[in-house]
mmCIF file of C-alpha atoms in Angstrom:
data_model
loop_
_atom_site.group_PDB
_atom_site.id
_atom_site.type_symbol
_atom_site.label_atom_id
_atom_site.label_comp_id
_atom_site.label_asym_id
_atom_site.label_seq_id
_atom_site.Cartn_x
_atom_site.Cartn_y
_atom_site.Cartn_z
ATOM 1 C CA MET A 27 -6.958 53.602 24.153
ATOM 2 C CA PRO A 28 -5.931 52.173 27.586
ATOM 3 C CA HIS A 29 -8.527 50.461 29.667
ATOM 4 C CA ALA A 30 -9.353 52.126 32.988
ATOM 5 C CA THR A 31 -9.424 48.676 34.651
ATOM 6 C CA ASP A 32 -7.627 46.322 32.336
ATOM 7 C CA ASN A 33 -8.886 42.812 33.022
ATOM 8 C CA ARG A 34 -8.212 41.602 29.650
ATOM 9 C CA PRO A 35 -6.302 38.247 29.754
ATOM 10 C CA LYS A 36 -2.753 38.259 28.655
ATOM 11 C CA ALA A 37 -2.167 36.180 25.459
ATOM 12 C CA LEU A 38 0.728 35.085 23.282
ATOM 13 C CA LEU A 39 0.556 33.969 19.750
ATOM 14 C CA ALA A 40 2.206 30.472 19.360
ATOM 15 C CA MET A 41 2.500 28.873 15.807
ATOM 16 C CA GLY A 42 4.901 27.964 13.083
ATOM 17 C CA PRO A 43 7.017 30.611 11.159
ATOM 18 C CA GLY A 44 5.030 32.400 8.605
ATOM 19 C CA ILE A 45 1.609 31.189 9.649
ATOM 20 C CA ALA A 46 0.537 34.211 11.619
ATOM 21 C CA ASP A 47 0.960 36.543 8.511
ATOM 22 C CA ARG A 48 -1.300 34.192 6.615
ATOM 23 C CA LEU A 49 -3.823 33.690 9.366
ATOM 24 C CA LEU A 50 -4.252 37.169 10.525
ATOM 25 C CA ALA A 51 -5.229 40.217 8.522
ATOM 26 C CA ASP A 52 -4.829 43.687 9.958
ATOM 27 C CA ARG A 53 -8.417 43.528 11.301
ATOM 28 C CA HIS A 54 -7.521 40.364 13.252
ATOM 29 C CA ARG A 55 -4.507 41.775 14.867
ATOM 30 C CA THR A 56 -6.493 44.985 15.842
ATOM 31 C CA ARG A 57 -9.294 42.791 17.350
ATOM 32 C CA LEU A 58 -6.850 40.616 19.172
ATOM 33 C CA ALA A 59 -5.210 43.631 20.797
ATOM 34 C CA GLU A 60 -8.718 44.733 21.853
ATOM 35 C CA ILE A 61 -9.699 41.500 23.451
ATOM 36 C CA ALA A 62 -6.415 40.629 25.138
ATOM 37 C CA ARG A 63 -3.265 42.303 26.530
ATOM 38 C CA THR A 64 -0.697 41.151 23.750
ATOM 39 C CA ASP A 65 1.585 42.199 21.280
ATOM 40 C CA PRO A 66 -0.328 40.906 18.157
ATOM 41 C CA TYR A 67 3.029 40.845 16.176
ATOM 42 C CA LEU A 68 4.886 38.776 18.656
ATOM 43 C CA VAL A 69 4.855 35.130 17.809
ATOM 44 C CA GLY A 70 6.395 32.168 19.739
ATOM 45 C CA HIS A 71 7.702 29.741 17.054
ATOM 46 C CA ASP A 72 9.604 27.476 19.462
ATOM 47 C CA LEU A 73 8.384 27.565 23.076
ATOM 48 C CA THR A 74 11.065 24.994 24.139
ATOM 49 C CA ASP A 75 13.759 27.508 23.323
ATOM 50 C CA PRO A 76 12.044 30.812 23.192
ATOM 51 C CA THR A 77 13.646 34.261 22.631
ATOM 52 C CA PRO A 78 13.867 36.421 25.892
ATOM 53 C CA GLU A 79 10.815 38.478 24.562
ATOM 54 C CA VAL A 80 8.763 35.363 23.947
ATOM 55 C CA ALA A 81 9.866 33.831 27.232
ATOM 56 C CA ALA A 82 8.787 36.906 29.263
ATOM 57 C CA ALA A 83 5.305 36.729 27.405
ATOM 58 C CA LEU A 84 4.852 33.122 27.935
ATOM 59 C CA ALA A 85 5.669 33.525 31.720
ATOM 60 C CA GLU A 86 2.680 35.929 31.896
ATOM 61 C CA ALA A 87 0.344 34.406 29.370
ATOM 62 C CA GLU A 88 -3.123 33.246 30.421
ATOM 63 C CA VAL A 89 -4.019 32.135 26.998
ATOM 64 C CA LEU A 90 -2.172 30.792 24.085
ATOM 65 C CA PHE A 91 -3.424 31.670 20.652
ATOM 66 C CA THR A 92 -2.174 28.827 18.462
ATOM 67 C CA CYS A 93 -2.195 27.540 14.896
ATOM 68 C CA TRP A 94 -0.333 25.119 12.675
ATOM 69 C CA GLY A 95 3.215 24.463 13.747
ATOM 70 C CA ALA A 96 2.553 25.223 17.387
ATOM 71 C CA THR A 97 5.056 23.829 19.909
ATOM 72 C CA PRO A 98 3.937 20.601 21.680
ATOM 73 C CA LEU A 99 2.809 21.774 25.232
ATOM 74 C CA THR A 100 4.814 19.360 27.215
ATOM 75 C CA ALA A 101 5.166 19.605 30.974
ATOM 76 C CA GLY A 102 8.356 21.417 30.483
ATOM 77 C CA VAL A 103 6.817 24.013 28.310
ATOM 78 C CA LEU A 104 3.911 24.473 30.701
ATOM 79 C CA ALA A 105 6.311 24.945 33.580
ATOM 80 C CA ALA A 106 7.550 28.092 31.922
ATOM 81 C CA ALA A 107 3.721 29.233 31.583
ATOM 82 C CA PRO A 108 2.547 29.167 35.260
ATOM 83 C CA ARG A 109 -0.450 31.404 34.497
ATOM 84 C CA LEU A 110 -1.662 29.548 31.483
ATOM 85 C CA ARG A 111 -5.483 28.745 31.723
ATOM 86 C CA ALA A 112 -6.596 28.305 28.127
ATOM 87 C CA VAL A 113 -5.508 27.352 24.552
ATOM 88 C CA VAL A 114 -7.360 28.785 21.620
ATOM 89 C CA HIS A 115 -6.429 26.898 18.395
ATOM 90 C CA ALA A 116 -7.077 28.759 15.176
ATOM 91 C CA ALA A 117 -7.125 25.484 13.221
ATOM 92 C CA GLY A 118 -8.600 22.055 13.294
ATOM 93 C CA SER A 119 -6.960 19.122 15.277
ATOM 94 C CA VAL A 120 -5.271 19.865 18.558
ATOM 95 C CA LYS A 121 -3.523 16.478 18.800
ATOM 96 C CA HIS A 122 -0.145 17.748 17.618
ATOM 97 C CA HIS A 123 0.402 20.210 20.566
ATOM 98 C CA ILE A 124 -2.130 19.486 23.280
ATOM 99 C CA THR A 125 -0.513 16.889 25.571
ATOM 100 C CA ASP A 126 -1.724 14.876 28.632
ATOM 101 C CA ALA A 127 0.130 17.645 30.605
ATOM 102 C CA CYS A 128 -2.450 20.116 29.448
ATOM 103 C CA TRP A 129 -5.385 18.025 30.676
ATOM 104 C CA GLU A 130 -3.644 17.214 33.992
ATOM 105 C CA ARG A 131 -3.136 21.017 34.523
ATOM 106 C CA GLY A 132 -6.947 21.650 33.807
ATOM 107 C CA ILE A 133 -6.241 24.039 30.795
ATOM 108 C CA ALA A 134 -9.315 24.687 28.725
ATOM 109 C CA VAL A 135 -8.959 24.118 24.982
ATOM 110 C CA THR A 136 -10.981 25.215 21.950
ATOM 111 C CA SER A 137 -10.327 24.915 18.268
ATOM 112 C CA ALA A 138 -11.649 26.307 14.947
ATOM 113 C CA ALA A 139 -12.310 22.724 13.559
ATOM 114 C CA GLY A 140 -15.786 23.898 12.648
ATOM 115 C CA ALA A 141 -14.412 26.637 10.538
ATOM 116 C CA ASN A 142 -11.707 24.342 8.934
ATOM 117 C CA ALA A 143 -14.421 21.604 8.199
ATOM 118 C CA LEU A 144 -16.315 23.807 5.850
ATOM 119 C CA PRO A 145 -13.613 24.147 2.955
ATOM 120 C CA VAL A 146 -13.033 20.463 3.222
ATOM 121 C CA ALA A 147 -16.711 19.623 2.964
ATOM 122 C CA GLU A 148 -17.118 22.126 -0.082
ATOM 123 C CA PHE A 149 -14.148 20.466 -1.764
ATOM 124 C CA THR A 150 -15.683 17.111 -1.183
ATOM 125 C CA LEU A 151 -18.983 18.216 -2.544
ATOM 126 C CA ALA A 152 -17.412 19.502 -5.592
ATOM 127 C CA THR A 153 -15.459 16.212 -6.251
ATOM 128 C CA ILE A 154 -18.667 14.096 -5.613
ATOM 129 C CA LEU A 155 -20.612 16.068 -8.278
ATOM 130 C CA PHE A 156 -17.712 16.002 -10.686
ATOM 131 C CA ALA A 157 -17.358 12.050 -10.077
ATOM 132 C CA GLY A 158 -21.113 11.639 -10.862
ATOM 133 C CA LYS A 159 -20.582 13.628 -14.184
ATOM 134 C CA ARG A 160 -17.338 11.698 -14.935
ATOM 135 C CA VAL A 161 -15.564 14.971 -15.403
ATOM 136 C CA LEU A 162 -11.961 13.696 -15.071
ATOM 137 C CA HIS A 163 -12.482 10.916 -17.481
ATOM 138 C CA THR A 164 -14.294 13.191 -19.973
ATOM 139 C CA ALA A 165 -11.697 15.797 -19.820
ATOM 140 C CA HIS A 166 -8.868 13.388 -20.558
ATOM 141 C CA ARG A 167 -10.829 11.739 -23.419
ATOM 142 C CA TYR A 168 -11.582 15.284 -24.964
ATOM 143 C CA ARG A 169 -7.855 16.179 -24.759
ATOM 144 C CA ASP A 170 -6.980 13.006 -26.453
ATOM 145 C CA LEU A 171 -9.639 12.889 -29.175
ATOM 146 C CA ARG A 172 -9.762 16.558 -30.234
ATOM 147 C CA ALA A 173 -12.683 15.701 -32.493
ATOM 148 C CA ASP A 174 -16.473 15.376 -32.646
ATOM 149 C CA HIS A 175 -17.733 12.476 -30.546
ATOM 150 C CA ASP A 176 -20.855 10.823 -29.323
ATOM 151 C CA TRP A 177 -20.608 11.930 -25.692
ATOM 152 C CA LEU A 178 -24.118 11.130 -24.815
ATOM 153 C CA ALA A 179 -23.457 7.460 -25.800
ATOM 154 C CA GLU A 180 -20.097 7.308 -24.018
ATOM 155 C CA LEU A 181 -21.424 8.955 -20.861
ATOM 156 C CA ASP A 182 -24.609 6.866 -20.684
ATOM 157 C CA GLY A 183 -25.096 5.975 -16.969
ATOM 158 C CA ALA A 184 -23.285 9.125 -15.821
ATOM 159 C CA GLY A 185 -24.922 11.883 -13.874
ATOM 160 C CA ASN A 186 -26.067 12.805 -10.286
ATOM 161 C CA TYR A 187 -29.716 11.811 -10.236
ATOM 162 C CA ARG A 188 -30.479 9.140 -7.674
ATOM 163 C CA ARG A 189 -26.820 8.195 -7.483
ATOM 164 C CA THR A 190 -25.581 6.588 -4.195
ATOM 165 C CA VAL A 191 -22.904 8.271 -2.221
ATOM 166 C CA GLY A 192 -21.302 6.545 0.819
ATOM 167 C CA ILE A 193 -19.890 8.598 3.675
ATOM 168 C CA VAL A 194 -17.209 6.869 5.872
ATOM 169 C CA GLY A 195 -17.363 8.654 9.241
ATOM 170 C CA ALA A 196 -19.753 11.076 10.644
ATOM 171 C CA SER A 197 -16.959 13.310 11.748
ATOM 172 C CA ARG A 198 -17.473 17.070 11.871
ATOM 173 C CA ILE A 199 -16.319 17.197 8.243
ATOM 174 C CA GLY A 200 -18.475 14.108 7.362
ATOM 175 C CA ARG A 201 -21.501 15.698 8.878
ATOM 176 C CA ARG A 202 -20.929 18.899 6.840
ATOM 177 C CA VAL A 203 -20.703 16.971 3.674
ATOM 178 C CA ILE A 204 -23.961 15.218 4.412
ATOM 179 C CA GLU A 205 -25.452 18.633 5.060
ATOM 180 C CA LEU A 206 -24.235 20.065 1.777
ATOM 181 C CA LEU A 207 -25.571 16.937 -0.172
ATOM 182 C CA ARG A 208 -29.217 17.509 0.980
ATOM 183 C CA PRO A 209 -30.201 19.720 -1.837
ATOM 184 C CA PHE A 210 -29.248 17.130 -4.372
ATOM 185 C CA ASP A 211 -31.101 14.145 -5.613
ATOM 186 C CA LEU A 212 -28.625 11.575 -4.147
ATOM 187 C CA ASP A 213 -29.032 8.586 -1.796
ATOM 188 C CA VAL A 214 -26.598 8.959 1.084
ATOM 189 C CA LEU A 215 -25.323 5.877 2.998
ATOM 190 C CA LEU A 216 -23.121 6.253 6.308
ATOM 191 C CA TYR A 217 -20.782 4.044 7.969
ATOM 192 C CA ASP A 218 -19.860 5.081 11.560
ATOM 193 C CA PRO A 219 -19.629 2.647 14.600
ATOM 194 C CA TYR A 220 -20.468 5.544 16.877
ATOM 195 C CA VAL A 221 -23.884 6.525 15.117
ATOM 196 C CA ASP A 222 -27.079 4.733 15.949
ATOM 197 C CA GLY A 223 -30.315 4.391 13.823
ATOM 198 C CA PRO A 224 -32.051 7.334 15.363
ATOM 199 C CA GLU A 225 -29.107 9.703 14.834
ATOM 200 C CA ALA A 226 -28.783 8.453 11.291
ATOM 201 C CA ALA A 227 -32.467 9.289 10.703
ATOM 202 C CA ARG A 228 -31.896 12.854 11.972
ATOM 203 C CA LEU A 229 -28.916 13.140 9.620
ATOM 204 C CA GLY A 230 -31.107 11.964 6.688
ATOM 205 C CA VAL A 231 -28.790 9.019 5.794
ATOM 206 C CA ARG A 232 -29.157 5.230 5.855
ATOM 207 C CA LEU A 233 -26.730 3.523 8.210
ATOM 208 C CA THR A 234 -24.815 0.417 6.990
ATOM 209 C CA SER A 235 -21.847 -1.695 7.247
ATOM 210 C CA LEU A 236 -18.634 -0.506 5.580
ATOM 211 C CA ASP A 237 -18.614 -3.484 3.187
ATOM 212 C CA GLU A 238 -22.217 -2.766 2.112
ATOM 213 C CA LEU A 239 -21.456 0.854 1.784
ATOM 214 C CA CYS A 240 -18.494 0.218 -0.426
ATOM 215 C CA ALA A 241 -20.439 -2.334 -2.623
ATOM 216 C CA SER A 242 -23.492 0.019 -3.092
ATOM 217 C CA SER A 243 -21.921 3.363 -3.638
ATOM 218 C CA SER A 244 -20.909 5.006 -6.789
ATOM 219 C CA VAL A 245 -18.825 7.472 -4.803
ATOM 220 C CA VAL A 246 -17.115 6.678 -1.403
ATOM 221 C CA SER A 247 -15.825 9.598 0.633
ATOM 222 C CA VAL A 248 -13.643 8.987 3.569
ATOM 223 C CA HIS A 249 -13.983 11.246 6.686
ATOM 224 C CA ALA A 250 -12.981 8.982 9.545
ATOM 225 C CA PRO A 251 -10.197 10.045 12.105
ATOM 226 C CA GLN A 252 -6.721 8.804 12.142
ATOM 227 C CA LEU A 253 -6.652 6.318 14.781
ATOM 228 C CA PRO A 254 -4.958 2.805 15.339
ATOM 229 C CA GLU A 255 -8.276 1.155 14.591
ATOM 230 C CA THR A 256 -8.785 3.084 11.501
ATOM 231 C CA HIS A 257 -5.487 2.154 9.980
ATOM 232 C CA HIS A 258 -6.084 0.869 6.428
ATOM 233 C CA LEU A 259 -9.823 1.027 7.167
ATOM 234 C CA ILE A 260 -10.370 0.793 3.467
ATOM 235 C CA GLY A 261 -8.389 -2.235 2.357
ATOM 236 C CA ALA A 262 -8.378 -4.692 -0.453
ATOM 237 C CA ALA A 263 -11.699 -6.264 0.452
ATOM 238 C CA GLN A 264 -13.526 -2.942 0.593
ATOM 239 C CA LEU A 265 -11.889 -1.823 -2.689
ATOM 240 C CA SER A 266 -12.648 -4.915 -4.608
ATOM 241 C CA ALA A 267 -16.303 -4.634 -3.431
ATOM 242 C CA MET A 268 -16.646 -1.230 -5.136
ATOM 243 C CA ALA A 269 -18.421 -1.241 -8.500
ATOM 244 C CA THR A 270 -16.222 -0.811 -11.640
ATOM 245 C CA GLY A 271 -16.194 2.888 -12.425
ATOM 246 C CA ALA A 272 -16.778 3.896 -8.838
ATOM 247 C CA THR A 273 -14.877 6.749 -7.300
ATOM 248 C CA LEU A 274 -12.953 6.777 -3.855
ATOM 249 C CA ILE A 275 -12.408 10.325 -2.359
ATOM 250 C CA ASN A 276 -9.995 10.787 0.487
ATOM 251 C CA THR A 277 -9.594 14.185 2.215
ATOM 252 C CA ALA A 278 -9.005 12.596 5.724
ATOM 253 C CA ARG A 279 -5.759 11.051 6.105
ATOM 254 C CA GLY A 280 -3.678 8.745 3.827
ATOM 255 C CA SER A 281 -3.222 5.949 6.459
ATOM 256 C CA LEU A 282 -7.069 5.144 6.426
ATOM 257 C CA ILE A 283 -6.480 3.558 2.846
ATOM 258 C CA ASP A 284 -4.413 0.615 1.997
ATOM 259 C CA GLU A 285 -2.551 2.391 -0.827
ATOM 260 C CA GLU A 286 -0.925 -0.738 -2.182
ATOM 261 C CA ALA A 287 -4.347 -2.349 -2.521
ATOM 262 C CA LEU A 288 -5.706 0.942 -4.023
ATOM 263 C CA LEU A 289 -2.958 1.156 -6.556
ATOM 264 C CA ALA A 290 -3.615 -2.442 -7.643
ATOM 265 C CA GLU A 291 -7.167 -1.288 -8.526
ATOM 266 C CA LEU A 292 -6.343 1.990 -9.993
ATOM 267 C CA THR A 293 -3.621 0.712 -12.420
ATOM 268 C CA THR A 294 -6.135 -1.578 -14.022
ATOM 269 C CA GLY A 295 -8.483 1.568 -14.578
ATOM 270 C CA ARG A 296 -11.342 -0.247 -12.701
ATOM 271 C CA LEU A 297 -11.736 2.592 -10.087
ATOM 272 C CA GLN A 298 -11.427 6.308 -10.017
ATOM 273 C CA ALA A 299 -9.903 8.242 -7.136
ATOM 274 C CA VAL A 300 -9.647 11.834 -5.660
ATOM 275 C CA LEU A 301 -6.706 11.792 -3.247
ATOM 276 C CA ASP A 302 -5.957 14.936 -1.258
ATOM 277 C CA VAL A 303 -4.013 12.887 1.202
ATOM 278 C CA THR A 304 -1.678 9.980 0.823
ATOM 279 C CA GLU A 305 0.716 7.737 2.762
ATOM 280 C CA PRO A 306 3.349 9.019 2.802
ATOM 281 C CA GLU A 307 1.950 12.586 2.692
ATOM 282 C CA LEU A 308 4.220 13.281 -0.189
ATOM 283 C CA PRO A 309 4.143 10.446 -2.654
ATOM 284 C CA PRO A 310 7.599 9.459 -4.046
ATOM 285 C CA ALA A 311 8.504 11.008 -7.404
ATOM 286 C CA HIS A 312 7.920 7.608 -9.213
ATOM 287 C CA SER A 313 4.456 7.029 -7.722
ATOM 288 C CA PRO A 314 1.838 6.212 -10.407
ATOM 289 C CA LEU A 315 -0.540 8.449 -8.583
ATOM 290 C CA TYR A 316 0.898 11.451 -10.350
ATOM 291 C CA THR A 317 0.242 10.119 -13.918
ATOM 292 C CA LEU A 318 -2.701 7.780 -13.674
ATOM 293 C CA PRO A 319 -5.513 9.322 -15.786
ATOM 294 C CA ASN A 320 -8.104 8.010 -13.364
ATOM 295 C CA VAL A 321 -6.575 9.744 -10.403
ATOM 296 C CA LEU A 322 -6.988 13.368 -9.353
ATOM 297 C CA LEU A 323 -4.117 13.943 -6.912
ATOM 298 C CA THR A 324 -3.924 17.246 -4.971
ATOM 299 C CA PRO A 325 -1.402 18.138 -2.270
ATOM 300 C CA HIS A 326 -3.508 18.295 0.792
ATOM 301 C CA VAL A 327 -5.322 21.629 -0.060
ATOM 302 C CA ALA A 328 -8.947 20.628 0.676
ATOM 303 C CA GLY A 329 -8.688 22.322 4.149
ATOM 304 C CA SER A 330 -8.364 26.020 4.673
ATOM 305 C CA LEU A 331 -6.083 28.031 2.603
ATOM 306 C CA GLY A 332 -5.752 31.542 1.286
ATOM 307 C CA ASP A 333 -8.623 33.672 2.643
ATOM 308 C CA GLU A 334 -10.248 30.699 4.257
ATOM 309 C CA LEU A 335 -7.703 30.940 7.002
ATOM 310 C CA HIS A 336 -9.507 34.109 8.032
ATOM 311 C CA ARG A 337 -12.587 32.167 8.818
ATOM 312 C CA MET A 338 -10.516 30.148 11.385
ATOM 313 C CA ALA A 339 -9.170 33.267 12.715
ATOM 314 C CA ASP A 340 -12.632 34.921 13.164
ATOM 315 C CA GLN A 341 -13.857 31.795 14.979
ATOM 316 C CA ALA A 342 -10.851 31.655 17.303
ATOM 317 C CA LEU A 343 -11.182 35.299 18.240
ATOM 318 C CA ASP A 344 -14.833 34.712 19.078
ATOM 319 C CA GLU A 345 -13.759 32.037 21.415
ATOM 320 C CA LEU A 346 -11.063 34.304 22.890
ATOM 321 C CA GLU A 347 -13.669 37.097 23.396
ATOM 322 C CA ARG A 348 -15.779 34.585 25.267
ATOM 323 C CA PHE A 349 -12.997 33.667 27.498
ATOM 324 C CA ALA A 350 -12.048 37.268 28.210
ATOM 325 C CA ALA A 351 -15.854 37.854 29.267
ATOM 326 C CA GLY A 352 -15.678 34.798 31.700
ATOM 327 C CA LEU A 353 -17.923 32.653 29.465
ATOM 328 C CA PRO A 354 -17.328 29.033 28.485
ATOM 329 C CA PHE A 355 -16.008 28.150 25.058
ATOM 330 C CA ALA A 356 -18.859 27.676 22.508
ATOM 331 C CA ASP A 357 -16.817 24.970 20.860
ATOM 332 C CA PRO A 358 -14.713 23.351 23.654
ATOM 333 C CA VAL A 359 -12.279 20.247 22.994
ATOM 334 C CA HIS A 360 -12.410 17.634 25.721
ATOM 335 C CA SER A 361 -9.745 15.027 26.336
ATOM 336 C CA GLY A 362 -12.184 12.086 26.133
ATOM 337 C CA SER A 363 -13.326 12.960 22.637
ATOM 338 C CA LEU A 364 -9.795 12.782 21.151
ATOM 339 C CA SER A 365 -9.889 8.998 21.376
ATOM 340 C CA HIS A 366 -12.286 8.930 18.468
ATOM 341 C CA SER A 367 -11.845 12.139 16.652
ATOM 342 C CA ALA A 368 -9.246 13.944 14.492
#
């Protein structure tokens, strides 16, 4: 039904091919059309060389509704969007497409990083608890033995009572993991140079150095951002400090771990690993990571997938609705925060 005085902002979807169909259910497209003046089925896949229809919508757009695969918003792209005032990103990090030109223009930015953090934290919680129960080891042993066995004797020392878990990085995801761990009888250590003692106390963790965390934890879970200073944050020294049988979990970025040093530990069987990300993102076909029995390797699936994408769409639409009502974003992204965040 047409609005008598239509003050809804004009919006354009901008994301990679096929993403909108996965991100938006029919209810999302209906709500999008209610909040903004837009064609909820028109998607700009390449804003550097748009179709005439997308170019016309871009020229009028006050808001871009983006997701994975969005075109980097360079000065050239922004020149074609003179009315643009905001970018609502229905995913996590905005570093791929939000450029300095956006901040110089004063464009407001928000993302659904909070919605995307939850499935990563849930994945991490599951792997922490499985690691404590030595599920990967036991499943492989059971498959090989196929016979009665004294599992209580073999798994003596396993379990999740009073086990120490180390969290590397109090990022949004790291904090959600800490929150999800609270109901369990676990001791949680944290390494994060931006967190002080009082804040660690509020989180319910013990702040420690990275080396002490690695040496003291049965499970080390990495949640730091990918920055120049975090490249190979977990190196040979940290890995060698980890106790025999300990598990390293990485759902952040592959570059945070020195993979050559990790492979040296994994091939001996001394450590276990759960790797949802690697460096490179797709390991070469001959990589031992595919076949080592002490490695659970997954193809970067800890984040939102399937129906979890709809959670990101819901949060992004909430933010678009705030913008349409003249309210500030509930979860804004600030340029200064990107220097130490994902």
